[in-house]
Structures are given as C-alpha cells and as structure tokens.
Tab-separated table of C-alpha atoms in Angstrom:
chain	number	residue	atom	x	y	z
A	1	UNK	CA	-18.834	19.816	22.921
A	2	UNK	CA	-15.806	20.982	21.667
A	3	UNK	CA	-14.010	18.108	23.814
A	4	UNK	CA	-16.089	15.247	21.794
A	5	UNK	CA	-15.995	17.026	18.550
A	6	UNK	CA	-12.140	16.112	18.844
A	7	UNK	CA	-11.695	12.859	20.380
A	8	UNK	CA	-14.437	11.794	17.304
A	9	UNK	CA	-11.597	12.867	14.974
A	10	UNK	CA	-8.559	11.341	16.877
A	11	UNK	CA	-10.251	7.830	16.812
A	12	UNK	CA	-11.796	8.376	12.690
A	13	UNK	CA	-8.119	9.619	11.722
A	14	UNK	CA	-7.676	12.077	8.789
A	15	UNK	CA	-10.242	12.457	6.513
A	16	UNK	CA	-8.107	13.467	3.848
A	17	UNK	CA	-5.957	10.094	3.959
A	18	UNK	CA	-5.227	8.124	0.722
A	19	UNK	CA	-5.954	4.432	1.303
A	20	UNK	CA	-2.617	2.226	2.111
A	21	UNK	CA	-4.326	-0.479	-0.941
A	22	UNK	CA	-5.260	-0.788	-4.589
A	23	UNK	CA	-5.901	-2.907	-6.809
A	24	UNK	CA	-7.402	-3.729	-10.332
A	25	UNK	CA	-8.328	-6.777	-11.921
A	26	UNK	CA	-8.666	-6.600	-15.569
A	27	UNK	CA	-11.917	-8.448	-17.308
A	28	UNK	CA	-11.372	-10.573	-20.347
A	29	UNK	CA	-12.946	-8.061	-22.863
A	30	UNK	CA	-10.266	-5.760	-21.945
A	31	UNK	CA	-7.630	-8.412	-21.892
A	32	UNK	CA	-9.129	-9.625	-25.992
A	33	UNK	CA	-9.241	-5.809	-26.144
A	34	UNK	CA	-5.117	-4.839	-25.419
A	35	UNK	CA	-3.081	-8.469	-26.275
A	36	UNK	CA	0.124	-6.675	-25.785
A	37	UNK	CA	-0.944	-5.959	-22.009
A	38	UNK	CA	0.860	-8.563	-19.876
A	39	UNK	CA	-0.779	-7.727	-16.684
A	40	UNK	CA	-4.171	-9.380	-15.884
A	41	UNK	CA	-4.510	-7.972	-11.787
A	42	UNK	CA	-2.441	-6.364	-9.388
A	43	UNK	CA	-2.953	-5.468	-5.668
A	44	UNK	CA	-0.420	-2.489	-4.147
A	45	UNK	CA	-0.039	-1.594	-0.604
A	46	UNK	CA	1.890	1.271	0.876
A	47	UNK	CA	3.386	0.473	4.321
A	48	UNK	CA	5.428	2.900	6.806
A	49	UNK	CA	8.848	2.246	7.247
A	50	UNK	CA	11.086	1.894	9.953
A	51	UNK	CA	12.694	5.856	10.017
A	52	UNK	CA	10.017	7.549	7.839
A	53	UNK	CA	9.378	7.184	4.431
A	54	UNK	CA	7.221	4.718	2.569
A	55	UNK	CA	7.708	1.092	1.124
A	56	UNK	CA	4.926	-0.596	-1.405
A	57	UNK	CA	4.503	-4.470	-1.717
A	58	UNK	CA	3.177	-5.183	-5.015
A	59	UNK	CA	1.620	-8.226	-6.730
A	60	UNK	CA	0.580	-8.802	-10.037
A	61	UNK	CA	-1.035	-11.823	-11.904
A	62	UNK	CA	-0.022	-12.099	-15.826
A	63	UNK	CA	-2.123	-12.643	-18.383
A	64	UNK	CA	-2.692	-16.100	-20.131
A	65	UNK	CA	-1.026	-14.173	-23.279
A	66	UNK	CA	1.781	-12.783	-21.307
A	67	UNK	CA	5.363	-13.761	-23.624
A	68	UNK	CA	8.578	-15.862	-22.340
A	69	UNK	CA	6.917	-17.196	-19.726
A	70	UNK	CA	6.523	-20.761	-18.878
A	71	UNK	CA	2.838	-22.322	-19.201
A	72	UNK	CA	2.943	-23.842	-15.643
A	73	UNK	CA	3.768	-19.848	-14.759
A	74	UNK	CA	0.858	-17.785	-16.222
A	75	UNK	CA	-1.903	-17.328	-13.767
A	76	UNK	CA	0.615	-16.980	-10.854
A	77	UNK	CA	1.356	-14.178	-8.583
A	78	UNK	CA	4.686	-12.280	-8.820
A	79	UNK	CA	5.936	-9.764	-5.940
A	80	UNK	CA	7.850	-6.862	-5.687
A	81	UNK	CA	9.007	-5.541	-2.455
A	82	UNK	CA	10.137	-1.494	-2.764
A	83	UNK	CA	11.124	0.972	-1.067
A	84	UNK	CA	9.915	4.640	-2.255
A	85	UNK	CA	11.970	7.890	-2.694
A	86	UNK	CA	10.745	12.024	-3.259
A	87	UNK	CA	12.650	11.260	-6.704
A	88	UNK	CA	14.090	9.431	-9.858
A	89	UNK	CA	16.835	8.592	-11.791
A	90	UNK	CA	17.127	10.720	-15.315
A	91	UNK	CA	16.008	7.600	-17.397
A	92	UNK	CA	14.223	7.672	-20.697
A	93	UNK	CA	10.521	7.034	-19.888
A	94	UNK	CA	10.820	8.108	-16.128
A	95	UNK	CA	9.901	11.803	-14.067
A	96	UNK	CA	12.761	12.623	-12.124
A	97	UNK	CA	10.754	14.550	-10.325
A	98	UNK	CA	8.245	12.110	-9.084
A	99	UNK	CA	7.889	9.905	-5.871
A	100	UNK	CA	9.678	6.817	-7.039
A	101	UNK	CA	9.444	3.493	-5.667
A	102	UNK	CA	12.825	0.735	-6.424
A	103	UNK	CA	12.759	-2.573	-6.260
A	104	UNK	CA	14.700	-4.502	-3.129
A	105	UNK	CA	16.467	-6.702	-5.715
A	106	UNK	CA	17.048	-3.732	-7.649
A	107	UNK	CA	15.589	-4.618	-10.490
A	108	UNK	CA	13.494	-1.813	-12.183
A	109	UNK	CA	11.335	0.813	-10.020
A	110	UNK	CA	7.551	2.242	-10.501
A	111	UNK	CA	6.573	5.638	-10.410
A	112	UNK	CA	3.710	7.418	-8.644
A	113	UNK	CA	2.338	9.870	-11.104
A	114	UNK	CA	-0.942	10.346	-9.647
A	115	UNK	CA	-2.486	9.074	-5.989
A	116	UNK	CA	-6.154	9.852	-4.190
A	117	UNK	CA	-8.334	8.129	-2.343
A	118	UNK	CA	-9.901	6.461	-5.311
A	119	UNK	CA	-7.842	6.329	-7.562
A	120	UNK	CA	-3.443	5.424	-8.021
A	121	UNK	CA	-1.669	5.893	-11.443
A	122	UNK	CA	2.067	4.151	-11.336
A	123	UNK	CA	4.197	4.074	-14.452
A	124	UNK	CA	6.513	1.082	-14.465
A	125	UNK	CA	9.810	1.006	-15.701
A	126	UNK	CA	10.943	-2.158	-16.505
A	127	UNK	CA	9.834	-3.275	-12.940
A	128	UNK	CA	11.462	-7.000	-12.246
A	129	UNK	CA	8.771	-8.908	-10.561
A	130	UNK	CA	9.905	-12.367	-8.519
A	131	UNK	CA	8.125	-15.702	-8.466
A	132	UNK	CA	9.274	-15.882	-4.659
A	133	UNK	CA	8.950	-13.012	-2.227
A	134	UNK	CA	11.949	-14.240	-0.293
A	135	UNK	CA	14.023	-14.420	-2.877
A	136	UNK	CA	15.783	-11.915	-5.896
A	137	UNK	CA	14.684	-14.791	-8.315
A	138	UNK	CA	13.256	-12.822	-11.126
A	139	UNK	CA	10.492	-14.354	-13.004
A	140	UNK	CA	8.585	-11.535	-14.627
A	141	UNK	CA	8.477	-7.392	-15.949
A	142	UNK	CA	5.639	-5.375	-14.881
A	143	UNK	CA	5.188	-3.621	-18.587
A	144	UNK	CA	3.121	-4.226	-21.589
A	145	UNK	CA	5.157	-5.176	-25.003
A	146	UNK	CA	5.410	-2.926	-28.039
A	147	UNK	CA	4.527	-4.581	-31.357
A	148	UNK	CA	8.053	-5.239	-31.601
A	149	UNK	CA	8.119	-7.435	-28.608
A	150	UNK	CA	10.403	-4.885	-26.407
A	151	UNK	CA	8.586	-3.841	-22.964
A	152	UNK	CA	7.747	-0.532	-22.967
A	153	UNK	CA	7.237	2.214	-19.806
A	154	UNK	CA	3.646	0.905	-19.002
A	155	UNK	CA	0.983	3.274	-17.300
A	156	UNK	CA	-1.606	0.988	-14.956
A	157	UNK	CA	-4.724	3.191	-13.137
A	158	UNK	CA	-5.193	0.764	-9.813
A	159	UNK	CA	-8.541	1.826	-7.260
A	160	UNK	CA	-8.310	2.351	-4.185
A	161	UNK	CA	-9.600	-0.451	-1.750
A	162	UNK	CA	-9.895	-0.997	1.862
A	163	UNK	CA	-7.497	-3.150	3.447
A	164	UNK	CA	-9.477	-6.392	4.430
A	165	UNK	CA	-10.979	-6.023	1.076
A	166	UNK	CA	-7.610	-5.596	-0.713
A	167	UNK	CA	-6.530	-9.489	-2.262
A	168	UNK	CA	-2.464	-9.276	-1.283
C-alpha cells in the first residue's frame, strides 16, 4: 500500500510545482483602456539549464499603438532569451534582492517579484526584446511609456498555463 502510494507520486511529480509557462493576452478594452501599455501578449517559459539554475524564453506581441516602431512591425513577436540569477544589480526601479533574469544580448533584465502556480508577476527593466531569436538585433523594450514618452519599470501579472497549451 505504502509501495503504490509512492510510485503514484514519483510518476505525478511534486504537487507543489510552479508551471514552467505563462502567458497573458490582453483584450482590446484593456488595450483602449491603458494607451501607454506597449505590450498586447506575452508567453514566458522557464527552462533548466545546463549546471543548475534557470533560463526563461520570453515573447511578447506589441500593441497596434506601441511608439517608434515600424507599421510592417506591430503585431509581430519579439524574443528574449535569459538567463536568471538569486539577485540584481542596485538600479533605480529594480529589487536587488530578487531572482533576476538578464538578457543573452545583454540588453535589459526582468525581475520575478512574485511566482505560483497560477499566477507570475515580472517587473521589466528596460528589457531589449529582438525581432530575431538568433540574433542580438534589437527591435523592441518590454515597458509601457510614461506620458512623457520615456519607458518606465513596467509590472505585467502573466497566468500560469500548461505547456501544450502555452502559445511560444
């Protein structure tokens, strides 16, 4: 009994497991609702890496309203491939103390402030975000604009999804 009681949790896993996806996809009332908000959807997924530790591969889709970039551009998909750390750098807008997540082209990082099975918060921080996910080619920032045009550290809530339903 015992016996069966623990092979049924070696093949279910831990319970207590976040998801390795989320996402969120933003409706158009919300979009009319926040015009600064340059971020329509965005799918994240946490993968192991090679000697511990924990990489994310990000996507998001900007908005139709999103500024300084091309009209042939909105509507696509931008990537970020990072590579997480237990902490930050001392930056205005940023928790040093936080698991912290920089970009491979090293160009701006996101923050995990809050993760559960349901539910991620990330706080981005000037996140660079590339047309091409082979190349360092730039193409995007994963932040909202002030009224004075400037991006500014951006909070995004993402839910957590499983991963065949999660749209990378």
């Amino acid at each position: 009994m015992i016996r069966a009681a623990l092979c049924a949790v070696l093949v279910a896993g831990p319970a207590a497991a976040a998801p390795d996806c989320y996402q969120r996809f933003y409706s158009d009332a919300h979009m009319a609702a926040n015009p600064m908000q340059g971020v329509q959807g965005m799918v994240l997924s946490f993968r192991p890496l090679d000697g511990g530790g924990r990489g994310v591969q990000l996507w998001a889709e900007l908005s139709p309203e999103a500024e300084g970039i091309a009209p042939g551009e909105v509507g696509e998909r931008y990537f970020s491939d990072m590579v997480c750390e237990a902490g930050g750098p001392a930056v205005e807008g940023a928790d040093p103390a936080v698991e912290t997540c920089f970009d491979g082209c090293d160009q701006g990082f996101i923050q995990i402030v809050e993760e559960s099975d349901t539910r991620l918060l990330i706080r981005s921080v000037g996140l660079g975000l590339h047309g091409n996910p082979a190349a360092c080619d730039g193409g995007a920032v994963l932040a909202d604009r002030t009224e004075g045009g400037e991006y500014a550290v951006t909070l995004f809530r993402l839910d957590g999804a499983m991963e065949p339903e999660c749209e990378g």
